[in-house]
XYZ file of C-alpha atoms in Angstrom:
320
model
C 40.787 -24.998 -19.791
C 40.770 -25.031 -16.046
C 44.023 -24.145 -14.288
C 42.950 -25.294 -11.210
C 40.613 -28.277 -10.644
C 39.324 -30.610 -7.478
C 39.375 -33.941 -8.109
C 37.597 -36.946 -7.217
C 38.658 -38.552 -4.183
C 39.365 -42.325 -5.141
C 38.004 -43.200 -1.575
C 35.597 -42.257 1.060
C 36.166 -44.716 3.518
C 39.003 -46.940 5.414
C 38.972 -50.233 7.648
C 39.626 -50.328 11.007
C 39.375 -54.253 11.608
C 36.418 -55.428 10.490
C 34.845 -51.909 10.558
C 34.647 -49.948 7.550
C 34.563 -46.067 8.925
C 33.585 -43.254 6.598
C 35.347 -39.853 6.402
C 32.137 -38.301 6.210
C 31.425 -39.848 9.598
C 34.988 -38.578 11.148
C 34.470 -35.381 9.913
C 31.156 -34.721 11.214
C 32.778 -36.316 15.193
C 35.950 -33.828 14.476
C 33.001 -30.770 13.682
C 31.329 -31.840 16.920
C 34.485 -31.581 19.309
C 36.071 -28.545 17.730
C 32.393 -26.903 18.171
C 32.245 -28.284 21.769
C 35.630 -27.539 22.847
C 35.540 -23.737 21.518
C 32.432 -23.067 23.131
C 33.111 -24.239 26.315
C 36.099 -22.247 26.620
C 33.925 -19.333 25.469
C 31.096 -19.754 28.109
C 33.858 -20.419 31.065
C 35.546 -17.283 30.435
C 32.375 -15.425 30.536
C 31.661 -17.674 34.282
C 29.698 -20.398 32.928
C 31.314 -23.743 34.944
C 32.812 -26.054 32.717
C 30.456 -28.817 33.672
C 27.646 -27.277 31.917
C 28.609 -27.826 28.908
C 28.312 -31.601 29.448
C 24.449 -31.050 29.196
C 24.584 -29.074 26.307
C 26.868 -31.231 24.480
C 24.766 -34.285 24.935
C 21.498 -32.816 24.132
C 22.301 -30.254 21.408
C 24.145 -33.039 19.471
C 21.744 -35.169 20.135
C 18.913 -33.180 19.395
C 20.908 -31.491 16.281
C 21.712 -34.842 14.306
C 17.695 -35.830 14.302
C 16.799 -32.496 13.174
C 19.506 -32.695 11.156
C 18.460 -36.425 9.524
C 14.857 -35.057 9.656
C 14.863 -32.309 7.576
C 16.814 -33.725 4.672
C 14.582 -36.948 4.815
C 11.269 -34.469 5.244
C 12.814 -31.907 1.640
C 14.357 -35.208 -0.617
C 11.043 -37.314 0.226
C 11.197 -38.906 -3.249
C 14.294 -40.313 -2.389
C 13.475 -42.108 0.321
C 10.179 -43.414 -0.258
C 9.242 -45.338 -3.596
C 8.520 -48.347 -4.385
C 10.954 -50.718 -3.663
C 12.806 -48.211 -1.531
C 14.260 -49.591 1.907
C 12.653 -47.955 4.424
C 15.860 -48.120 6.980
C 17.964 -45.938 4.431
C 16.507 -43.288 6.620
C 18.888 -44.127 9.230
C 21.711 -43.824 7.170
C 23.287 -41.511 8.254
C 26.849 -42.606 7.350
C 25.895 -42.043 3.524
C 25.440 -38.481 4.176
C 22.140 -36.535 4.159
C 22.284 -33.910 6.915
C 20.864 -30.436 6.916
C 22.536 -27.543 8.991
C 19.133 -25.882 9.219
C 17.552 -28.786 10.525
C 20.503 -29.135 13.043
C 20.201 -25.381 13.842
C 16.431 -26.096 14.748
C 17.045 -29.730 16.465
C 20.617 -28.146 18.131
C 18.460 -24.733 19.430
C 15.863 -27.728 20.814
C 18.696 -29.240 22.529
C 20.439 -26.238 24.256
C 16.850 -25.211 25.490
C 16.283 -28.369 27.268
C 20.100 -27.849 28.835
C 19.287 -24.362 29.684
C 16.815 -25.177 31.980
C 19.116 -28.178 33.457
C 21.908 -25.805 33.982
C 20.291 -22.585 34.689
C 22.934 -20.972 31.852
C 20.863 -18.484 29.507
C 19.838 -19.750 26.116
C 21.129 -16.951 24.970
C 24.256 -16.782 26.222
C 24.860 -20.252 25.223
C 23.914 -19.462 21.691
C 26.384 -16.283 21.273
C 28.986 -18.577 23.102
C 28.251 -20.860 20.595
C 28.652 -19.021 17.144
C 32.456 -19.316 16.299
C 32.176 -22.847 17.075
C 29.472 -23.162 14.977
C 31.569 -21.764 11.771
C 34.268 -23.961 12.147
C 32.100 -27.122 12.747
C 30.326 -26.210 9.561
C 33.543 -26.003 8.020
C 34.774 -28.996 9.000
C 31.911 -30.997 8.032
C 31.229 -29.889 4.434
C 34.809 -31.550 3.474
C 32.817 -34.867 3.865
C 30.746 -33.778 1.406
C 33.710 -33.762 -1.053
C 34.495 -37.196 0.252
C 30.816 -38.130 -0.792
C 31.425 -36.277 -3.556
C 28.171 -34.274 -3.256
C 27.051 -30.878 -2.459
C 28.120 -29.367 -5.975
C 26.747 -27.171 -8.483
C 26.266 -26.646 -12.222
C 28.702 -27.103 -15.111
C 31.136 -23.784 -15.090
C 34.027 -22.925 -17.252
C 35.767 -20.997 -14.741
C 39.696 -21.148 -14.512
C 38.678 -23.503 -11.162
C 36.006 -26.312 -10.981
C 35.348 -29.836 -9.374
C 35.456 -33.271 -11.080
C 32.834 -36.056 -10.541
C 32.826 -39.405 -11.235
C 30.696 -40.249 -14.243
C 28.675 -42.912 -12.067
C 27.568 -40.009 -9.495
C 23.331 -40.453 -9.917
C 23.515 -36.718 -9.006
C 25.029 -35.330 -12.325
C 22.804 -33.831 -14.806
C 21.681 -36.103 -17.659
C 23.377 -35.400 -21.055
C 26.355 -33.793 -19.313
C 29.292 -33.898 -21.226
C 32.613 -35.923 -20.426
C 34.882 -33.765 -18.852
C 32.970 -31.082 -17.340
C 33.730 -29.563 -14.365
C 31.347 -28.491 -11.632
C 31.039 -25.718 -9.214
C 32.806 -27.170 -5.835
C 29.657 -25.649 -3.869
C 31.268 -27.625 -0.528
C 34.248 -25.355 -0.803
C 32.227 -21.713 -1.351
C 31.105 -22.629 1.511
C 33.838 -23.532 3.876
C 35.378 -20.451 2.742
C 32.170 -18.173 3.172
C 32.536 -20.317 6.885
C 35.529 -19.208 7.313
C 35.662 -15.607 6.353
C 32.554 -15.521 8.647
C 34.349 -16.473 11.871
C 37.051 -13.701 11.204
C 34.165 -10.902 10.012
C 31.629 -11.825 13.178
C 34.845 -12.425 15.276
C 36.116 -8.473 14.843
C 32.404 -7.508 15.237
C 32.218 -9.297 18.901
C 35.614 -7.444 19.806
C 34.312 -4.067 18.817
C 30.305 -4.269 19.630
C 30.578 -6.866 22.279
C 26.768 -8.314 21.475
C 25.396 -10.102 23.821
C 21.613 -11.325 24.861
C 21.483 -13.250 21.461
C 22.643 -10.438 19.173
C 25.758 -11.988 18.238
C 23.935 -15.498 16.993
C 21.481 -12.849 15.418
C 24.768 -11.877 12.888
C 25.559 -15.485 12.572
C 22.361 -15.971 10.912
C 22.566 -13.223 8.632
C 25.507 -14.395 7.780
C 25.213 -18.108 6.783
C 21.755 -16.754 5.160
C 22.771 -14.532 2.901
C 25.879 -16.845 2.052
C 23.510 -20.112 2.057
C 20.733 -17.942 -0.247
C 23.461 -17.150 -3.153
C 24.958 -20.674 -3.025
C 21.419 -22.036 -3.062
C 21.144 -20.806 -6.614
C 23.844 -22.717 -7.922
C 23.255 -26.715 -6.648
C 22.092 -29.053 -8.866
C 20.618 -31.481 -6.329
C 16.984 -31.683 -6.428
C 14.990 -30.146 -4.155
C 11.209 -28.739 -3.159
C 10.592 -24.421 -4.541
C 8.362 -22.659 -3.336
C 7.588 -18.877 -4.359
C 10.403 -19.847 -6.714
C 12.903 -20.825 -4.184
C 14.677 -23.859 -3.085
C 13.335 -25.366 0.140
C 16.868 -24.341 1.707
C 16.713 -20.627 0.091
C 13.590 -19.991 1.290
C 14.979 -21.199 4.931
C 17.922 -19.416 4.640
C 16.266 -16.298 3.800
C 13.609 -17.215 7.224
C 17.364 -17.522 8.899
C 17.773 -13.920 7.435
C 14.807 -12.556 8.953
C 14.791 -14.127 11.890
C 18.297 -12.900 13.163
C 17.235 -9.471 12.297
C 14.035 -10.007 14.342
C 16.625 -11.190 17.158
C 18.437 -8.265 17.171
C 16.214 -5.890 17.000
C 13.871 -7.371 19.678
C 16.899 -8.388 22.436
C 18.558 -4.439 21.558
C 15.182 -2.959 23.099
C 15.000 -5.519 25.717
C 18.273 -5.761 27.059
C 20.033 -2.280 26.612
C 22.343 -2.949 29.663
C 25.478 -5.423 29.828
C 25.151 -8.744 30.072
C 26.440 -9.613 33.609
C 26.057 -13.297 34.172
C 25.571 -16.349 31.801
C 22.928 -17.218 34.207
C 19.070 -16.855 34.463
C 18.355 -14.709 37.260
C 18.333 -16.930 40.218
C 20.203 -19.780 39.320
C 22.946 -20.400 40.960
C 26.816 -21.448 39.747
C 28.080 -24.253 41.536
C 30.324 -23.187 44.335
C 30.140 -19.493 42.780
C 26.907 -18.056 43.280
C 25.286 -14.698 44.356
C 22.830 -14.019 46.806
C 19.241 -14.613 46.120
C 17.933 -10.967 46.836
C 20.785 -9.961 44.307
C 20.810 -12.295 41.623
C 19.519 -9.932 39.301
C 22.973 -8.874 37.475
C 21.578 -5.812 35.885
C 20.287 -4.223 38.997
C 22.856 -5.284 41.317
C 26.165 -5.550 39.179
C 28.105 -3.381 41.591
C 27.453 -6.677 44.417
C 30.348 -8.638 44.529
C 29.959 -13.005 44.744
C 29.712 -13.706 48.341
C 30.444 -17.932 47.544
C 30.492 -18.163 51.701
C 27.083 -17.108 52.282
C 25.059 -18.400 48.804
C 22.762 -20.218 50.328
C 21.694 -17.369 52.910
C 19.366 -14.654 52.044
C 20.414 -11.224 52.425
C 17.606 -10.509 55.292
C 19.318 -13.318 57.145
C 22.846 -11.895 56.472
C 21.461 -8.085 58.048
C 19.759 -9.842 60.923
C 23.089 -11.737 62.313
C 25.388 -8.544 61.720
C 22.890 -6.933 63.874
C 23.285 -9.171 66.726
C 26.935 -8.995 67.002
C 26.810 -5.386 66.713
């Protein structure tokens, strides 16, 4: 008997005149502000200008939702391409079929191309960008209630999820009744207690220069690996691993690399969001100073940012 259970949704859509909008759609646009708005407030505190994140918002969403779209297309080919198979269900989107890994890998695309734009640090960007990140996650897996995908095998614990009996996506032979793992919700909360974990981490360690996405993707890696083990969905193994295990546990690897690589590189503070050189709007240092780790005692001189500090020298001279 299950004392607590998650039911179907009746509905996954309403109309909004003659347009029929999907919740799976509004909660992937409510993941995308939260994300945007969060990290912007992040990367302005630490002296990015607010503007910036314009160009990161464009192309890392952008950039994300085709990596996103590409991945699952590229690890469920069989579902897309048969015979008799429409070729434009690629596109749609709307029915769900988006990969976080692919949007972490179209998304890190995205904020490289604005990183040059803006002269902001990819790096910075990307540690700015981790609690945002969470909570967008978050967000967006309740669609896949609402789709009513994204769950696991048959359990008999005192808690499990109910799905219709015309899903495609349940098991054949499974009997009426059964409840399934709500893999969607293990993962909101594994989300969630991630923001408040990496959250007291960043107070404490203050990591900077990438270190603090490095956690991120230990985190969702480990989480993603375990939950992995549990879908029913089918999907590519290799070395006896699901397609997304064996990228989460890349993920794994890969934000250890991070940290362990930017920790010998960068063993000073992190001074400025920006690449050495570029300049804030309105705000910026000195050209012959712009290095923030050599010259962090030199104060922003906003009057004189577009005069080199020879030039400075040479006209205090003559009115000495």
């Amino acid at each position: 008997m299950h004392s607590f259970y998650i039911p179907s949704p009746d509905i996954n859509a309403f109309n909004l005149g003659p347009l029929q909008i999907k919740f799976y759609s509004v909660t992937m646009l409510l993941a995308i502000v939260v994300a945007t708005v969060y990290t912007a407030r992040r990367l302005t505190k630490r002296g990015g200008h607010e503007d910036a994140m314009f160009y990161f918002l464009v192309s890392a969403v952008f950039f994300g939702i085709v990596g996103a779209r590409l991945y699952h297309v590229i690890t469920h080919w069989d579902e897309f391409f048969y015979e008799g198979a429409n070729p434009l269900e690629v596109f749609a989107i709307w029915n769900g079929g988006i990969a976080i890994f692919g949007a972490l890998l179209g998304g890190a695309l995205g904020v490289f191309l604005a990183s040059r734009l803006t002269g902001v640090r990819f790096w910075s960007l990307a540690d700015a960008l981790v609690p945002g990140l969470l909570l967008a996650q978050a967000i967006g897996r309740i669609g896949n209630y609402f789709n009513q995908e994204l769950f696991g095998s048959p359990t008999t614990l005192p808690w499990g999820l109910e799905i219709d009996p015309g899903n495609p996506a349940l098991p054949v032979g499974a009997p009426a009744g059964v409840y399934f793992h709500p893999v969607f919700l293990y993962e909101i909360l594994w989300n969630l207690l991630g923001l408040a974990v990496l959250l007291t981490l960043e107070k404490k360690l203050q990591p900077r220069w990438g270190k603090f996405f490095g956690m991120y993707l230990i985190w969702y890696g480990l989480g993603r690996m375990a939950l992995e083990g549990i879908r029913l969905d089918p999907s590519y193994e290799f070395f006896g691993l699901r397609t997304n295990g064996l990228t989460a546990l890349a993920a794994i690897l890969l934000g250890v690399l991070i940290i362990f690589i930017q920790s010998r590189r960068h063993t000073g503070r992190e001074i400025s969001v920006y690449r050495d050189g570029a300049d804030r709007p309105g705000k910026s240092t000195l050209k012959d100073t712009a290095d923030g780790e050599k010259y962090h005692h030199i104060l922003n001189h906003p009057e004189v940012s577009n005069v080199s500090a020879h030039e400075t020298m040479d006209s205090m001279n003559q009115k000495v």
